[in-house]
PDB file of C-alpha atoms in Angstrom:
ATOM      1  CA  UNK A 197     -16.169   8.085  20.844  1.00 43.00           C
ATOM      2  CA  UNK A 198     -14.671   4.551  19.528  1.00 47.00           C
ATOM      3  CA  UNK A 199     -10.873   3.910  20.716  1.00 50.00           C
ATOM      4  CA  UNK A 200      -9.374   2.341  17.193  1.00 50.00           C
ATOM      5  CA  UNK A 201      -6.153   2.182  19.063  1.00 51.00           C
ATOM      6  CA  UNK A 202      -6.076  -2.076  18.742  1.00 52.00           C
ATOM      7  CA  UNK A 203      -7.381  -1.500  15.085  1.00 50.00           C
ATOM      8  CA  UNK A 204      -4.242  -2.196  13.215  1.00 51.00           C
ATOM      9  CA  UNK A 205      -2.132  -3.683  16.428  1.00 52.00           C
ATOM     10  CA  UNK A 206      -0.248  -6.730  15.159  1.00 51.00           C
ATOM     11  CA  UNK A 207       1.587  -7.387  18.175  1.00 54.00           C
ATOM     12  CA  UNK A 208      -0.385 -10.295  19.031  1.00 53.00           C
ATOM     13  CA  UNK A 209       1.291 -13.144  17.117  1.00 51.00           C
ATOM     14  CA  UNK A 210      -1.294 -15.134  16.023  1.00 45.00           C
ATOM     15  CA  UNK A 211      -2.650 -12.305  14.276  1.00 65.00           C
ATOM     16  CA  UNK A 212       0.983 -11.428  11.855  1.00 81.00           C
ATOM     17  CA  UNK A 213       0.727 -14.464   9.583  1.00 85.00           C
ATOM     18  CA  UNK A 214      -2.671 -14.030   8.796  1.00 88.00           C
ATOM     19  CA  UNK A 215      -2.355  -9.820   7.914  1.00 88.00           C
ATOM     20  CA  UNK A 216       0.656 -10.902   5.627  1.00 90.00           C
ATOM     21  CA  UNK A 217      -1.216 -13.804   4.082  1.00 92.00           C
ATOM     22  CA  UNK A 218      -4.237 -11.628   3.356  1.00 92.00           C
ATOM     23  CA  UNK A 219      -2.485  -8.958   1.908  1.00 92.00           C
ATOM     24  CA  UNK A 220      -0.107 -10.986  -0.542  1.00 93.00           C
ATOM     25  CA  UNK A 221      -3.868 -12.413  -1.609  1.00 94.00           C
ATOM     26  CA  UNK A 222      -4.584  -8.804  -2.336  1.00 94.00           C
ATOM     27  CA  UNK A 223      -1.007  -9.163  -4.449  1.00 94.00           C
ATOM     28  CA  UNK A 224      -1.920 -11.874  -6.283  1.00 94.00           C
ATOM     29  CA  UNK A 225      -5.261 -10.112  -7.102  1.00 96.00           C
ATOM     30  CA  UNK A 226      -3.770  -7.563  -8.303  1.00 95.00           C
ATOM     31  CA  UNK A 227      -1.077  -9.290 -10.735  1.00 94.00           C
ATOM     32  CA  UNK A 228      -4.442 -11.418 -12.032  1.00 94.00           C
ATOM     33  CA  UNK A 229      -5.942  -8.393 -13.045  1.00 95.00           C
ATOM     34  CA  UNK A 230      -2.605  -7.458 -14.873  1.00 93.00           C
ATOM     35  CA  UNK A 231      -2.247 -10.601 -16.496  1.00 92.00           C
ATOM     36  CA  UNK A 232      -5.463 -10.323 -17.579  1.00 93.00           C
ATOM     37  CA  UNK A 233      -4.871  -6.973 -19.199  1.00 93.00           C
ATOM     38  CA  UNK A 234      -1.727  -7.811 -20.839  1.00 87.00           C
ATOM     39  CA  UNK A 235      -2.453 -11.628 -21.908  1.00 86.00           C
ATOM     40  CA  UNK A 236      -3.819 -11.292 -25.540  1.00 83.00           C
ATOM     41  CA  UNK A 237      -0.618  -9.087 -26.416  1.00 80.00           C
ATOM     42  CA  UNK A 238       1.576 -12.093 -25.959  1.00 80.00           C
ATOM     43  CA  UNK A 239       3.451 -14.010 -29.108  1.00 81.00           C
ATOM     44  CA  UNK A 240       3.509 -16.523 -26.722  1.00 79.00           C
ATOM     45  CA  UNK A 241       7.333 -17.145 -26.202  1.00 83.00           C
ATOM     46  CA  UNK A 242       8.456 -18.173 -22.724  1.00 83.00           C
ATOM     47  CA  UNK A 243      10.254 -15.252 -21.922  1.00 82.00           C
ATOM     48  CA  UNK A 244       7.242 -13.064 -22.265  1.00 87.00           C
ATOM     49  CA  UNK A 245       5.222 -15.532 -20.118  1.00 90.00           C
ATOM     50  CA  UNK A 246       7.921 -14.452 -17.384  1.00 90.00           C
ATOM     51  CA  UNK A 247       8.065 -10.907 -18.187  1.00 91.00           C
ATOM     52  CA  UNK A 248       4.482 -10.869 -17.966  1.00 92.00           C
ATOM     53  CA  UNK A 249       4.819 -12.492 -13.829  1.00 93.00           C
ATOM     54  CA  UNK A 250       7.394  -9.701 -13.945  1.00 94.00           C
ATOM     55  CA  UNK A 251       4.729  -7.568 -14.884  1.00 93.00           C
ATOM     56  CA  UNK A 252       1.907  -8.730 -12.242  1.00 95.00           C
ATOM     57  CA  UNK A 253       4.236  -8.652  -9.429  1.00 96.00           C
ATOM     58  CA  UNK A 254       5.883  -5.445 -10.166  1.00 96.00           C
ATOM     59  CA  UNK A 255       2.631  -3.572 -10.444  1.00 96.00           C
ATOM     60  CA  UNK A 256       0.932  -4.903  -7.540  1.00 96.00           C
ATOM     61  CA  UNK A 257       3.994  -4.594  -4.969  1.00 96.00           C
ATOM     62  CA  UNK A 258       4.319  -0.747  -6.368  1.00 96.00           C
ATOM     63  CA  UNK A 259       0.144  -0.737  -5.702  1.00 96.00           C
ATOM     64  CA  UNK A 260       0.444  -2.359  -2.439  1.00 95.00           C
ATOM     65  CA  UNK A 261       3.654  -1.399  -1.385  1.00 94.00           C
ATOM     66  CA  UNK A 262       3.091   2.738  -2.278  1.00 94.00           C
ATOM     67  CA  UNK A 263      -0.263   2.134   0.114  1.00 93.00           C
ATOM     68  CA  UNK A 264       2.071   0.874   2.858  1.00 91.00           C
ATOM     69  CA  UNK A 265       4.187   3.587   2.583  1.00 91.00           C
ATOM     70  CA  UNK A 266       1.518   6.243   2.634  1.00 90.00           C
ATOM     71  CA  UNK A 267      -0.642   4.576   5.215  1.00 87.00           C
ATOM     72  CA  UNK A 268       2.614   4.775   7.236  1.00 86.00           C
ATOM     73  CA  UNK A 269       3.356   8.542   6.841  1.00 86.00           C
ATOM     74  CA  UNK A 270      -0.211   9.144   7.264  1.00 83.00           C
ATOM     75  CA  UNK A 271       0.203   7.535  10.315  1.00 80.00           C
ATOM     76  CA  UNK A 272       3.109   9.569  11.545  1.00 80.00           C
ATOM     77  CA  UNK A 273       0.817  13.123  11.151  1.00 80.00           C
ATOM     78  CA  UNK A 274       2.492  13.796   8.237  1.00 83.00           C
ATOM     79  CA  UNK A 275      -0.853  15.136   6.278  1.00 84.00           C
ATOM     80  CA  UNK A 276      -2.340  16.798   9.378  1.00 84.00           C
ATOM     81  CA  UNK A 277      -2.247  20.044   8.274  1.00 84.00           C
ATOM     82  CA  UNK A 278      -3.218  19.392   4.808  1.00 86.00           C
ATOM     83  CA  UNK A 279      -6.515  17.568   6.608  1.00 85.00           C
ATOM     84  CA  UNK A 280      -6.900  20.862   9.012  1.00 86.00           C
ATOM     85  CA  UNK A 281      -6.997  23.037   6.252  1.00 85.00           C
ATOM     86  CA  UNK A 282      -9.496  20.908   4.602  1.00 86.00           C
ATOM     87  CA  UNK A 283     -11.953  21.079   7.484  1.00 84.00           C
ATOM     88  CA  UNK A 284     -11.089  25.161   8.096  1.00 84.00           C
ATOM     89  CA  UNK A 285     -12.212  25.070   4.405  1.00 84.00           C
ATOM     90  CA  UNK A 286     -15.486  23.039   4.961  1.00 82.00           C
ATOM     91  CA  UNK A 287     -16.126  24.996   8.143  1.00 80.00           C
ATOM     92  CA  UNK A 288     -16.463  28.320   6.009  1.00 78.00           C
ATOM     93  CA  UNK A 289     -19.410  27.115   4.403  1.00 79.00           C
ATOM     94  CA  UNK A 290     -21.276  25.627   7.463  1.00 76.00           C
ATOM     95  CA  UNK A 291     -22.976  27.379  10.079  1.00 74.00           C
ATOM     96  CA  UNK A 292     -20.546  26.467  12.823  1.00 73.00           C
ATOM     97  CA  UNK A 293     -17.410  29.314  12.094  1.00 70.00           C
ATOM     98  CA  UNK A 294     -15.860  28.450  15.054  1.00 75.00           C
ATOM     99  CA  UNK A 295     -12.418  25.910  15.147  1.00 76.00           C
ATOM    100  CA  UNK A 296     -10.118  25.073  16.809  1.00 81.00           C
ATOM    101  CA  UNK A 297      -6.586  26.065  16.348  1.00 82.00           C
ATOM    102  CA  UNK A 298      -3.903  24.001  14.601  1.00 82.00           C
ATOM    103  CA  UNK A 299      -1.868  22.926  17.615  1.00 85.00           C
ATOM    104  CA  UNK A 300      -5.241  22.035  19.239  1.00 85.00           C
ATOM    105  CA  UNK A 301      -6.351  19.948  16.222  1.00 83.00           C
ATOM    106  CA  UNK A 302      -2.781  18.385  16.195  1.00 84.00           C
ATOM    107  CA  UNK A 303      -2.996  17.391  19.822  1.00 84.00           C
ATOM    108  CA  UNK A 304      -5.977  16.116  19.449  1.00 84.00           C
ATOM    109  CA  UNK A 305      -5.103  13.974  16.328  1.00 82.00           C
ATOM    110  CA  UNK A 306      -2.243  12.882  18.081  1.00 81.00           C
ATOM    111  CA  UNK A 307      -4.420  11.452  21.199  1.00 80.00           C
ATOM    112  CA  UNK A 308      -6.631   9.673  19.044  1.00 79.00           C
ATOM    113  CA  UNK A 309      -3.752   8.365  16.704  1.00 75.00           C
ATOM    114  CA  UNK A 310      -2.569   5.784  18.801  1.00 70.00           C
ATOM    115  CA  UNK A 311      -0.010   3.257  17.982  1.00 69.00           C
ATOM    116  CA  UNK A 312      -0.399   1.971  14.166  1.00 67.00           C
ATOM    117  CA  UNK A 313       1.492  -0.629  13.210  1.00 76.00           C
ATOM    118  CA  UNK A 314       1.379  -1.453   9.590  1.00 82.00           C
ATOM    119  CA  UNK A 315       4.721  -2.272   8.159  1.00 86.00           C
ATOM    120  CA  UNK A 316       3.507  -5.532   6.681  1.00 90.00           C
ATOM    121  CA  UNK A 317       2.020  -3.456   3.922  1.00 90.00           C
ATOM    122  CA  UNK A 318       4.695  -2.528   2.800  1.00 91.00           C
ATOM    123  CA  UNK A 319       7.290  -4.874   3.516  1.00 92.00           C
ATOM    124  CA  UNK A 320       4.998  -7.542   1.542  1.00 93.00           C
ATOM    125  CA  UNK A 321       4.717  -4.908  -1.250  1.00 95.00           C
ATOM    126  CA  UNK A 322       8.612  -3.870  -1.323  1.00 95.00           C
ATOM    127  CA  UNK A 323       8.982  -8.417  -1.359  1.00 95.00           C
ATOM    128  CA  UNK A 324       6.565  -8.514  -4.500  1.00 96.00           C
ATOM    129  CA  UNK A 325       8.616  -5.375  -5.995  1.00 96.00           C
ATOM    130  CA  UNK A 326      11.824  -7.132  -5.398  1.00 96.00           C
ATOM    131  CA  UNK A 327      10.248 -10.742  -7.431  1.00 96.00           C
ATOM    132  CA  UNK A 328       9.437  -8.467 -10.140  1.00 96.00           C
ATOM    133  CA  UNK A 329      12.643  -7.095 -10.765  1.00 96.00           C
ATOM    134  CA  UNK A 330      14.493 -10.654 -10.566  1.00 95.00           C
ATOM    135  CA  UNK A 331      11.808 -12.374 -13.047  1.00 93.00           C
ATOM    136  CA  UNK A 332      12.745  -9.243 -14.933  1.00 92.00           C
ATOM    137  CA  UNK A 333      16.477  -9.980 -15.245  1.00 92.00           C
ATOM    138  CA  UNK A 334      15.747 -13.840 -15.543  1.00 91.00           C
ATOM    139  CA  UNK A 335      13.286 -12.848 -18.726  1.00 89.00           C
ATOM    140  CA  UNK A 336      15.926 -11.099 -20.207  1.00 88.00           C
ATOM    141  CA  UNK A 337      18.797 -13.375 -19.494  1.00 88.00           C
ATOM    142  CA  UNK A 338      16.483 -16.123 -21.464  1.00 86.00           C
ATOM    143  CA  UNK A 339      15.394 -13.791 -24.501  1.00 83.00           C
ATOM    144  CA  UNK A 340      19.466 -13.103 -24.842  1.00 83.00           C
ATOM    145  CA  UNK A 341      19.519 -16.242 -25.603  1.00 75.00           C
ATOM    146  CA  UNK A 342      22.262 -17.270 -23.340  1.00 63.00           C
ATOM    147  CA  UNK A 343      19.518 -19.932 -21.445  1.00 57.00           C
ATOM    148  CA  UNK A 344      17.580 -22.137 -23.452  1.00 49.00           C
TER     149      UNK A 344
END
């Protein structure tokens, strides 16, 4: 069996930058695709230029960030037993009946787990959340008229 233990280590340091770089790219993918969907809806005033960045940026940090966060409890065991029953389900309908029990499976899950580290997901998503929400006040501050 493969040891995926060193699969998401970023504890070497020339590694960090680049797993932060590549997923802000995956950010900035993301907000493309949403200004692409939203662009032809524009009456092309400035603050709906920025509310659309607002836009891309929100989206994609909730998309990017919610991964993180899931990857992260996922990580912790938190869906074991929904994953056990899963398999117990499969299992019924194969010709193997036999499993093994749930503390078994859990110890065993928890063996091959290892130590994932992958808060950069969602400490780059929570960042693009944050821009979002300050182009957000910005648009509105200049469609109040009170900038311009």
């Amino acid at each position: 069996m493969m040891n995926n233990n060193n699969l998401y280590d970023t504890s070497k340091k020339y590694n960090k930058p680049l797993y932060y770089f590549v997923t802000a790219c995956v950010c900035l993918l993301i907000g493309i695709i949403v200004v692409i969907v939203e662009y032809p809806y524009l009456t092309h005033k400035i603050h709906e230029y920025i509310f659309l960045a607002s836009d891309a940026c929100f989206v994609s940090g909730v998309i990017v960030g919610g991964v993180g966060v899931l990857v992260l409890v996922s990580g912790e065991g938190t869906f074991d037993l929904l994953a056990y029953g899963f398999g117990i389900i499969l299992k019924a309908f194969s010709k193997n009946k036999n499993h093994e029990s749930f503390i078994d499976y859990k110890q065993r899950k928890e063996s091959e787990r290892g130590n994932v580290k992958v808060w950069f997901i969602a400490i780059v998503g929570g960042i693009f959340v944050v821009l979002g929400i300050i182009l957000s006040f910005v648009a509105e501050y200049i469609n109040s008229g009170q900038l311009v």
